[in-house]
Short mmCIF file of C-alpha atoms in Angstrom, two decimals:
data_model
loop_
_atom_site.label_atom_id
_atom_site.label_comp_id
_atom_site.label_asym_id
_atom_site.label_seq_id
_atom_site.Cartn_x
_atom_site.Cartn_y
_atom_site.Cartn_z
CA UNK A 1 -123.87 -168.09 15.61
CA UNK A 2 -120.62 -168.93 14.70
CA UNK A 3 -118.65 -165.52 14.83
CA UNK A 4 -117.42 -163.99 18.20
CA UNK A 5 -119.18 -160.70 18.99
CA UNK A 6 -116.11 -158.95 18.22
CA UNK A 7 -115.48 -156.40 15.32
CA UNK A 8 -113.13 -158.27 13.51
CA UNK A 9 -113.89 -160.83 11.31
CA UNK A 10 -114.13 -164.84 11.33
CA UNK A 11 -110.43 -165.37 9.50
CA UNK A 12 -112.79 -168.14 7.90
CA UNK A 13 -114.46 -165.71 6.09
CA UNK A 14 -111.45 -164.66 4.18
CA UNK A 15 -110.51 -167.80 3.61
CA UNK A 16 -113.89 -168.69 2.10
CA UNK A 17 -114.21 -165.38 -0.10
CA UNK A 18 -110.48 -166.25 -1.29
CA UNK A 19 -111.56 -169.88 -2.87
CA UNK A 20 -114.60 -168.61 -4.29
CA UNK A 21 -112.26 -165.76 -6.07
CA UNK A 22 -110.26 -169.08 -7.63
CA UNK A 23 -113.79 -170.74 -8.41
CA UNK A 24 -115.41 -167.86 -9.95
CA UNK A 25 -111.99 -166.94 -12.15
CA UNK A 26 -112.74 -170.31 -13.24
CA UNK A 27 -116.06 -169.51 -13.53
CA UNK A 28 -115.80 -166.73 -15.81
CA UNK A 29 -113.62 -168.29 -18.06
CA UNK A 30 -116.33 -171.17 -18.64
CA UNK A 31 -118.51 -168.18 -19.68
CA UNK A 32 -116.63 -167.15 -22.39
CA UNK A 33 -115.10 -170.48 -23.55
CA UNK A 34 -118.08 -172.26 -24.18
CA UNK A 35 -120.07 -169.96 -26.71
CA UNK A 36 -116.75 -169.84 -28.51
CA UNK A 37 -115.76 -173.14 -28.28
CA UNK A 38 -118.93 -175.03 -29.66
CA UNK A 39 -118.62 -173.43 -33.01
CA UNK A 40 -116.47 -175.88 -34.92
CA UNK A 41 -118.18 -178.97 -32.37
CA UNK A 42 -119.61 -181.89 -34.48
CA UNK A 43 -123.44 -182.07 -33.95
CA UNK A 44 -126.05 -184.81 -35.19
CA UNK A 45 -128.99 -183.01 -33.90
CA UNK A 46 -128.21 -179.33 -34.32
CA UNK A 47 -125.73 -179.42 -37.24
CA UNK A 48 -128.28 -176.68 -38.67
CA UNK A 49 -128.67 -174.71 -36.18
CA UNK A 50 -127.76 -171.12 -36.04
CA UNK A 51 -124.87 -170.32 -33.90
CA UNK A 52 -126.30 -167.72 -31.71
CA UNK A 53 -129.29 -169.92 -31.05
CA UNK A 54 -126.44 -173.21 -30.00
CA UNK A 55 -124.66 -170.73 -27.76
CA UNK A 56 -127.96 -169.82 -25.81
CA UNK A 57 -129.26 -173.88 -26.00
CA UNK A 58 -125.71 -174.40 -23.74
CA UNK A 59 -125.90 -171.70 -21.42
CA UNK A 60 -129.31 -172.12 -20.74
CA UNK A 61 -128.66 -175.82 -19.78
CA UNK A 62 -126.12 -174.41 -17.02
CA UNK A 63 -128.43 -171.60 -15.53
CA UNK A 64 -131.53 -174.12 -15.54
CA UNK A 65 -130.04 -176.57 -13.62
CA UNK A 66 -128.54 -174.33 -11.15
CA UNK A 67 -131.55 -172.42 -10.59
CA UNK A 68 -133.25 -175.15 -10.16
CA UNK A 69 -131.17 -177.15 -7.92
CA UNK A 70 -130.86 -173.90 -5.29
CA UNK A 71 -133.67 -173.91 -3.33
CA UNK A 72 -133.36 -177.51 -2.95
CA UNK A 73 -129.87 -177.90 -1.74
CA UNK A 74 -130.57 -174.74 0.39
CA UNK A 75 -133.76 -176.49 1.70
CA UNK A 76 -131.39 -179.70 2.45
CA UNK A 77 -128.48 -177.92 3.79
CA UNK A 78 -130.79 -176.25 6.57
CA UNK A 79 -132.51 -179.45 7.51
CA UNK A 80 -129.06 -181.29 7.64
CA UNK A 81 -127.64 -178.23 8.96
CA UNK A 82 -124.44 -178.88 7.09
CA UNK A 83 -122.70 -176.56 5.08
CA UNK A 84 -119.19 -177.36 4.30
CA UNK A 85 -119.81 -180.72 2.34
CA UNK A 86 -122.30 -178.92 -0.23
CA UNK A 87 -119.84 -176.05 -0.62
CA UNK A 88 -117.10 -179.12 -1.26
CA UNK A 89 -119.75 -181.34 -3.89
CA UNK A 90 -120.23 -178.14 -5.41
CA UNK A 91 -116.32 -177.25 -6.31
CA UNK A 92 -115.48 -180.70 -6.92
CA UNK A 93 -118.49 -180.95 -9.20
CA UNK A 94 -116.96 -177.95 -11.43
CA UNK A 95 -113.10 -178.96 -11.61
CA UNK A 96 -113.70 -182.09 -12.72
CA UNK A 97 -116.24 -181.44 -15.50
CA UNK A 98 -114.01 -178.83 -16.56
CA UNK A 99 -111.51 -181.74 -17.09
CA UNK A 100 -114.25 -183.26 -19.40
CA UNK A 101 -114.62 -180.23 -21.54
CA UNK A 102 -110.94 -180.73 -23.02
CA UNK A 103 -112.04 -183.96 -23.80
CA UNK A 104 -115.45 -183.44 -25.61
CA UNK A 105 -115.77 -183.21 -29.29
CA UNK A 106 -119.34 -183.01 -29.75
CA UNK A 107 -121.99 -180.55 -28.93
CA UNK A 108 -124.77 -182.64 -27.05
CA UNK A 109 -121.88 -183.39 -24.83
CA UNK A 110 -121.33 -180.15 -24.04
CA UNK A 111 -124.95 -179.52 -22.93
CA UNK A 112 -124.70 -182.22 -20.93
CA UNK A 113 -121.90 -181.88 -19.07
CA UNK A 114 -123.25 -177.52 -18.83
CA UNK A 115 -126.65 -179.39 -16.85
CA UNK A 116 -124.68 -181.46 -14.57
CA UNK A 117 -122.12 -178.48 -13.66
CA UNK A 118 -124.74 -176.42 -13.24
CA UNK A 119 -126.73 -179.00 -10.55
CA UNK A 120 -123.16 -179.40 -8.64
CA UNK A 121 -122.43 -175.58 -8.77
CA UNK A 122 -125.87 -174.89 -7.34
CA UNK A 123 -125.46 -176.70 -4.42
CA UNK A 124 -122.61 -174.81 -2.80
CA UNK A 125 -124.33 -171.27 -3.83
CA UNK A 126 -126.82 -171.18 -0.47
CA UNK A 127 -124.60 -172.79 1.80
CA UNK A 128 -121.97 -170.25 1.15
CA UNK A 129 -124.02 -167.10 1.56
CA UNK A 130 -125.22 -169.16 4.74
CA UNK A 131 -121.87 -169.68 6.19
CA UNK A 132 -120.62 -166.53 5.45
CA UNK A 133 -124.08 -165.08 7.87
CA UNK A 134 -122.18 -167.33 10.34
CA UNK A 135 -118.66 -166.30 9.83
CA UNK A 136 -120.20 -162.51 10.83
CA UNK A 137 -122.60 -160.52 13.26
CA UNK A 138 -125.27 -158.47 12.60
CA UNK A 139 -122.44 -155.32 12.92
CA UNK A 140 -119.97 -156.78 10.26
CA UNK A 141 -122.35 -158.49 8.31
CA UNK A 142 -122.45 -156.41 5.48
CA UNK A 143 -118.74 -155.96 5.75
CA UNK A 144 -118.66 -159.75 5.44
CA UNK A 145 -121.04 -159.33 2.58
CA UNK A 146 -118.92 -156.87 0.64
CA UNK A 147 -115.56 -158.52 0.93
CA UNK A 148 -117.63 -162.17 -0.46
CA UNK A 149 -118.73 -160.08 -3.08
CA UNK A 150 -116.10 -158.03 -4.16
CA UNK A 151 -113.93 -161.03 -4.30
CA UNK A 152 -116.20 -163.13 -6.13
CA UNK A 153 -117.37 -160.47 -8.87
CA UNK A 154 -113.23 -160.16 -9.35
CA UNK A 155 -112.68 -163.08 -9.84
CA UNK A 156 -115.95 -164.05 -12.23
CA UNK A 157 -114.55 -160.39 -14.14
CA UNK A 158 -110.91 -161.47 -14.17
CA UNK A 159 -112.08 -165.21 -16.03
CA UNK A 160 -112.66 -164.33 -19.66
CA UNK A 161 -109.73 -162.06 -19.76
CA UNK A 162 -107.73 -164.67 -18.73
CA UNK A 163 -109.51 -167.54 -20.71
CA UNK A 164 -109.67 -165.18 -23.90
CA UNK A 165 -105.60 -164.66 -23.38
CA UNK A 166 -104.91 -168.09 -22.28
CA UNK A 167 -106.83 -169.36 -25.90
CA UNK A 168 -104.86 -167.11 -27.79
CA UNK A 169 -101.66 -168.78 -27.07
CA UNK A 170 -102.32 -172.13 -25.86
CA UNK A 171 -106.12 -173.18 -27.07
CA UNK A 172 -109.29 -174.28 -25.56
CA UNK A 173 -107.79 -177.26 -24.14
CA UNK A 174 -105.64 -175.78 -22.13
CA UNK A 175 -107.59 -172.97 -21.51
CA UNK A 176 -110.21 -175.81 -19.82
CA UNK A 177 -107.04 -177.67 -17.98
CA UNK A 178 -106.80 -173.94 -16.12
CA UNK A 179 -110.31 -173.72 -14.77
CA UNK A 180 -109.93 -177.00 -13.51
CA UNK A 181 -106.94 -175.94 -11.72
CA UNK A 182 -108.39 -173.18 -9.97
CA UNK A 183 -111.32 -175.36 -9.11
CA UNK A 184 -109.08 -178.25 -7.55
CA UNK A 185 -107.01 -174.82 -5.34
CA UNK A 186 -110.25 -173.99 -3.94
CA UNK A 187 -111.68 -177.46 -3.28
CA UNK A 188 -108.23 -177.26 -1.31
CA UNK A 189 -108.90 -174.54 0.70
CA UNK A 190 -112.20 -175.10 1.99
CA UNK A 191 -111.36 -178.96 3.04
CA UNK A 192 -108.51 -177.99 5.15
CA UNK A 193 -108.74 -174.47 6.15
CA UNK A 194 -112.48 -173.62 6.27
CA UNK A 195 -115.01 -175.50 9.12
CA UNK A 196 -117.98 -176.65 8.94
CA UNK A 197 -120.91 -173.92 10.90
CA UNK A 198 -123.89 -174.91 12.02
CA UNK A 199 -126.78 -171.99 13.54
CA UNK A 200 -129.37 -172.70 15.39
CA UNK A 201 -131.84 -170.27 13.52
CA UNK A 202 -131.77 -172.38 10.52
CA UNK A 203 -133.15 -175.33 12.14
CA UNK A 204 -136.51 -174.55 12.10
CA UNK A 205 -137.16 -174.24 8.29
CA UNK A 206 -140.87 -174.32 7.94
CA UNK A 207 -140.94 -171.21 11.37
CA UNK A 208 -140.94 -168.83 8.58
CA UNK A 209 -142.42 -169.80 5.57
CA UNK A 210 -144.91 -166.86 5.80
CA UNK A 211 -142.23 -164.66 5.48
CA UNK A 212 -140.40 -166.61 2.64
CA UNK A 213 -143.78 -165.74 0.89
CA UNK A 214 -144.18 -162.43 1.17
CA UNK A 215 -144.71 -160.97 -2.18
CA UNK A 216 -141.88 -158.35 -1.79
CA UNK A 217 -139.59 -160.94 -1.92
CA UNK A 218 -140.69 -162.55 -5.29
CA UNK A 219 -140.89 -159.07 -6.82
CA UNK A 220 -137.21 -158.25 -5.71
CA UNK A 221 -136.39 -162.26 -7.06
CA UNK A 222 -138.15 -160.82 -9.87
CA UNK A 223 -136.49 -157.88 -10.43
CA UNK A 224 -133.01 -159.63 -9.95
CA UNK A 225 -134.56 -162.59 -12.86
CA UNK A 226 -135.15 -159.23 -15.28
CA UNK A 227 -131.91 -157.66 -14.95
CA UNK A 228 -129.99 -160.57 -15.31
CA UNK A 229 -131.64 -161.40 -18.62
CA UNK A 230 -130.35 -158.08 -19.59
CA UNK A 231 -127.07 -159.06 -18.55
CA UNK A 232 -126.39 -162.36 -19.92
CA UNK A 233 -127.78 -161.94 -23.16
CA UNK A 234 -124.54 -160.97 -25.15
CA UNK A 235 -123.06 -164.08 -23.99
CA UNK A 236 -125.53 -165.74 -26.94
CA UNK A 237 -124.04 -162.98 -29.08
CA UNK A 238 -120.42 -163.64 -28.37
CA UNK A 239 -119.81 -165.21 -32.06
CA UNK A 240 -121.93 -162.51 -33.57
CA UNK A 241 -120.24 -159.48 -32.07
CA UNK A 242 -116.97 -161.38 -33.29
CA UNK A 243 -118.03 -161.54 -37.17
CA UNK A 244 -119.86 -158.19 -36.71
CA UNK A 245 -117.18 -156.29 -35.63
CA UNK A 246 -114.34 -158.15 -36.51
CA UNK A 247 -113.40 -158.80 -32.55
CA UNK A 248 -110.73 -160.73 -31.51
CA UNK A 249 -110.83 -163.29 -28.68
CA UNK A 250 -109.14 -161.05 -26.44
CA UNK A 251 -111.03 -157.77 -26.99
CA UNK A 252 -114.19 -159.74 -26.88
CA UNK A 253 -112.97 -160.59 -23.85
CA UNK A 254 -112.46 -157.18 -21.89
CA UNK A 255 -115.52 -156.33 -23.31
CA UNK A 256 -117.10 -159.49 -21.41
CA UNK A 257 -115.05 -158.17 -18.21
CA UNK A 258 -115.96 -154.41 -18.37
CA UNK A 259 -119.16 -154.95 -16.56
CA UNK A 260 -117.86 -157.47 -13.52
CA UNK A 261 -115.23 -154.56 -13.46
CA UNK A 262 -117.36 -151.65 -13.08
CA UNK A 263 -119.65 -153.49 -10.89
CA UNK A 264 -116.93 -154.55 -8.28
CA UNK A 265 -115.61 -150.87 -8.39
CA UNK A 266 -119.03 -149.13 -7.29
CA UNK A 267 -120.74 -152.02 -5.32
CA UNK A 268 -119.49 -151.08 -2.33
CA UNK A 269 -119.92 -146.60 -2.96
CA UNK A 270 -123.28 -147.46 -4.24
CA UNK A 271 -124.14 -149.54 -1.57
CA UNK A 272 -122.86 -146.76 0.82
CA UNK A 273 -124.74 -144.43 -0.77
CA UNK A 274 -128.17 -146.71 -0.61
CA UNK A 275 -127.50 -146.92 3.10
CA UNK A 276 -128.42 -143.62 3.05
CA UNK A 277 -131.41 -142.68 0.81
CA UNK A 278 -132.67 -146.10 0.35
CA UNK A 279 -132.48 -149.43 -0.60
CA UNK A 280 -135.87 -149.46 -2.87
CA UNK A 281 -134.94 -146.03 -4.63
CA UNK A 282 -131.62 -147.55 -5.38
CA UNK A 283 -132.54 -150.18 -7.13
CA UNK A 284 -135.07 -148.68 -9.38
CA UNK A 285 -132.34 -146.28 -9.96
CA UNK A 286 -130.61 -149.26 -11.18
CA UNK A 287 -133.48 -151.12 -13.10
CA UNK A 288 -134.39 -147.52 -14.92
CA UNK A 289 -130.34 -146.99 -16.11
CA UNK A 290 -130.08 -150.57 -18.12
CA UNK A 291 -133.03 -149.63 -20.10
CA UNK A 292 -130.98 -147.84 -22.25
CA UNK A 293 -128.33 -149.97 -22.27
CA UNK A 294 -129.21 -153.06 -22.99
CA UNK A 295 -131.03 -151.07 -26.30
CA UNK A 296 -127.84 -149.85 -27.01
CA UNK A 297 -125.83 -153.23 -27.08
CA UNK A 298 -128.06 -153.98 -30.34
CA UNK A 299 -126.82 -150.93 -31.94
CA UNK A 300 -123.35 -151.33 -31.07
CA UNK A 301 -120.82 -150.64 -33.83
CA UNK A 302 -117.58 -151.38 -32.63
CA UNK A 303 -115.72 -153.03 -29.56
CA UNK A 304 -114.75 -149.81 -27.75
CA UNK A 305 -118.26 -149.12 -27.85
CA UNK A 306 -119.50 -152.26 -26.95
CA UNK A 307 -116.52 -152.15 -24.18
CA UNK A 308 -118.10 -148.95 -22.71
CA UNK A 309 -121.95 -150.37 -22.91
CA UNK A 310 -120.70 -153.00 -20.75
CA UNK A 311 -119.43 -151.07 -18.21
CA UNK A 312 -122.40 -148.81 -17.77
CA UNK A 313 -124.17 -152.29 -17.29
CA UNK A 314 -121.77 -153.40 -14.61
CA UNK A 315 -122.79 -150.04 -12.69
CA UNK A 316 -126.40 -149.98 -13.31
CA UNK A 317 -126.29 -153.92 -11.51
CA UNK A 318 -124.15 -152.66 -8.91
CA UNK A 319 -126.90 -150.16 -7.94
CA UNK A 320 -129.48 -153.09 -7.83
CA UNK A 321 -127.64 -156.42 -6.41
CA UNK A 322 -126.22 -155.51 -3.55
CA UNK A 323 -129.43 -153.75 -2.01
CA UNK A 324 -131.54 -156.40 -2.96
CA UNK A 325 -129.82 -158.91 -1.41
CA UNK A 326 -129.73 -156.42 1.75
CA UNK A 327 -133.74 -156.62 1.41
CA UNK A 328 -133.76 -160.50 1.26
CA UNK A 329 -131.84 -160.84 4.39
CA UNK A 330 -134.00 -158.63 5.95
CA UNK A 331 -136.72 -160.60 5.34
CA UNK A 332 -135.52 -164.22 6.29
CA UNK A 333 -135.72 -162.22 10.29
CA UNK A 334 -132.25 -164.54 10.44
CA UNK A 335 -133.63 -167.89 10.13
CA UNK A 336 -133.12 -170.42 7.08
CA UNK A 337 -131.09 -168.38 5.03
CA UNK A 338 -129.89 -171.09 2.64
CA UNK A 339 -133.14 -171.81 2.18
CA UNK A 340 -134.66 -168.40 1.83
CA UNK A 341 -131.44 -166.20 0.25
CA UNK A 342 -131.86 -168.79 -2.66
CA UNK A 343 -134.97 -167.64 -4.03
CA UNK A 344 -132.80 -164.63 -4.77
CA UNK A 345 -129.60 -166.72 -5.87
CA UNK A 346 -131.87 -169.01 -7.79
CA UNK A 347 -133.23 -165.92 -9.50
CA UNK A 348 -130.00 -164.83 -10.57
CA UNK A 349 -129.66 -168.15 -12.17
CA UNK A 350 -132.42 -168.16 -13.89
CA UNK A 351 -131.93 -164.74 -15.65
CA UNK A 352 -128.72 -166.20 -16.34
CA UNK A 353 -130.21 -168.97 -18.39
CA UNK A 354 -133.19 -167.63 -20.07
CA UNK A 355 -130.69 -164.19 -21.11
CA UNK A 356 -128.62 -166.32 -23.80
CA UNK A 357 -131.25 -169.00 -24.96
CA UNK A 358 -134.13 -165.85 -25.43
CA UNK A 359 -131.16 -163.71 -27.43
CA UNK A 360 -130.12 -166.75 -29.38
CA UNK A 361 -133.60 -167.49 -30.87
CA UNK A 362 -134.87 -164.39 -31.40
CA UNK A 363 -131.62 -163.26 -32.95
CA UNK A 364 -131.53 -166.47 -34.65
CA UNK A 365 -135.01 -166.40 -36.15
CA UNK A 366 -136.58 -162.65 -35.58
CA UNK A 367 -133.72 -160.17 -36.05
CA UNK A 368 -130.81 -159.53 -34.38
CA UNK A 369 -132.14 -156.50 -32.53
CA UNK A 370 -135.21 -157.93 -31.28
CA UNK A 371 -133.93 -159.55 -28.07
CA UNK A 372 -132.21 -156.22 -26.74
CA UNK A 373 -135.78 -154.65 -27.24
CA UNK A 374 -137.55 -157.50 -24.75
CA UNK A 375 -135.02 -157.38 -22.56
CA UNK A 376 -135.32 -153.31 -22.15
CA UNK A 377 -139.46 -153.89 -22.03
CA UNK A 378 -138.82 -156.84 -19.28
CA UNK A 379 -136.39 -154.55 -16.86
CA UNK A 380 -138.87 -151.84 -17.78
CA UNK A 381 -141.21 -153.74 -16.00
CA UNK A 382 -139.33 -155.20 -12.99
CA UNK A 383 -139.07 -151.18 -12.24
CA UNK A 384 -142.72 -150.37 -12.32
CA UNK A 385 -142.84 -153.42 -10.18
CA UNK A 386 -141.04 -152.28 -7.18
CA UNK A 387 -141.98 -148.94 -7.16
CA UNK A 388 -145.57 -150.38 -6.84
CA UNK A 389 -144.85 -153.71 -4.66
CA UNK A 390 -141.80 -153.32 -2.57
CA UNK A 391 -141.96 -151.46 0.85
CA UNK A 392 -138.56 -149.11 1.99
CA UNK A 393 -137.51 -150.04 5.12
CA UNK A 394 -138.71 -147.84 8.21
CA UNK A 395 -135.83 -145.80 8.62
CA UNK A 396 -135.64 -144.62 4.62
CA UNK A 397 -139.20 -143.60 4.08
CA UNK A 398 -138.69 -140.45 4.23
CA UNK A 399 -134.98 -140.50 2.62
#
């Protein structure tokens, strides 16, 4: 391993959580640009098409590709055993495309450009969470896990606050000359001030592919898929919520935020807490609580409520991601975490693009309260599912 035995942490880790905070800022705003910004965008093929169902075509391209591209580049990284240069394709990938945006006028572009980003932004994803196992021991691992986190989900909250501020004043174009800023700051400071790690224990990809196949880690891949459905489906809605309750940018905005917010502010209690009485029991306490949430998002009447909805969403994930991830670690035994951790990470990303493209064409052709009710089914299920599938570790069974 990388880290010294010591207590403190790898200074690289900081410096590594730090330029994904700039990344994922950038990040976030993307996520609330785009929906908002392909309304008035010339389109040949979908000129028709109902808005809600355009925003979920785009962010679906994104999560596809990323989800897809995951387990690959994690598979690669650990057989090359590099890290740094995927983390550096990866943010170079994302500042310059978000260069391109300013310059697009049509939507096909757009959905273009969302694929590729989405293949380049997938590639640093493992390798990080890999480096970061390297940058920490098994004592201030998930220390080193918390801080990544905490910055990150700041940073990914912060973005359409920013971008929803930054449009009101300047524009889109600007607003897309800002992410790529951030993205060219932390291309910066992982060329010059991060190194590269390299761990023996990730050498030997295929040692554990029994373990990478163990069905508890598909259901909690699973469960991570279902709740992030839940989660990104109002980003399909984000023009609809505007007409609906006469939002502006801005509040839309801090609605979009509320949940990254919450979530940052009781990932690290809950995960306390989970430490405790459980990792399994915590995250079906988490599944069970966005039941009733995401149902309530279809009935929500104005932007204080939805505001509040949002934040009881960022909690409810908070109680789920953090010991889920614990669980996947515990299951690579240490070896080929890129390679492993991204069936989790690639999970994420998937939830992330089915979430928008299901809401926008069930909204678009069903009703617009439809989506919110398969969602609540879906995470519904993912509960049964580990309650019935997932093991608690030895020392909580009889939290």
């Amino acid at each position: 391993m990388t880290a010294s035995p010591a207590k403190n942490l790898d200074p690289q880790l900081y410096i590594l959580s730090v330029s994904k905070f700039f990344k994922d800022l950038g990040t976030g705003m993307l996520a609330f640009l785009i929906p908002l910004y392909i309304v008035d965008l010339y389109s040949p093929f979908f000129g028709s098409t109902p808005v809600v169902v355009k925003a979920g075509i785009v962010a679906t391209a994104y999560g596809i590709s990323n989800s897809i591209s995951q387990p690959f580049m994690g598979k690669l990284s650990d057989s090359l055993d590099r890290r740094k240069v995927f983390v550096l394709a990866g943010m170079a990938g994302f500042t310059i495309l978000s260069f391109i945006y300013a310059n697009t006028s049509r939507f096909e572009y757009v959905v273009f450009f969302r694929f590729v980003q989405g293949i380049t932004v997938g590639a640093a994803v493992p390798a990080i969470l890999a480096m970061i196992t390297h940058f920490s021991t098994s004592r201030t691992r998930g220390k080193a896990i918390g801080i990544y986190s905490s910055l990150r989900g700041l940073g990914f909250g912060s973005g359409p606050i920013v971008a929803g501020a930054v449009v009101n004043y300047y524009g889109f174009g600007t607003a897309f000359y800002v992410c790529a800023s951030l993205g060219i700051l932390s291309t910066f400071l992982v060329l010059f001030f991060v190194r590269e790690t390299h761990g023996s224990a990730e050498k030997n990809v295929s040692s554990g592919v029994s373990v990478s196949r163990d069905p508890q880690f598909f259901v909690l891949a699973l469960a991570m898929f279902m709740m992030m459905v839940g989660i990104m489906i109002i980003f399909a809605f984000l023009p609809e919520y505007k007409l609906r309750l006469g939002a502006s940018e801005l509040s839309l905005s801090i609605a979009v935020s509320a949940y990254v917010f919450a979530r940052v502010l009781f990932q690290t209690p809950l995960g306390i807490i989970s430490d405790r009485m459980g990792r399994k029991r915590m995250v079906a306490y988490g599944l069970l609580l966005n039941v009733p949430i995401v149902i309530g998002l279809a009935y929500a009447g104005s932007i204080t409520e939805l505001i509040i909805l949002r934040a009881l969403q960022g909690i409810s994930m908070a109680a789920v991601e953090t010991p889920v991830m614990a669980l996947a670690v515990e299951l690579t035994g240490g070896r080929a975490v890129s390679s492993r951790v991204s069936i989790i990470t690639a999970a994420q990303a998937g939830g992330m693009a089915l979430g928008p493209l299901l809401g926008g064409l069930l909204a678009g052709y069903v009703s617009f309260r439809t989506p919110f009710y398969l969602c609540a089914a879906l995470i519904l299920l993912s509960f049964f599912l580990i309650l019935a599938k997932v093991k608690e570790p030895g020392a909580f069974k009889n939290a």
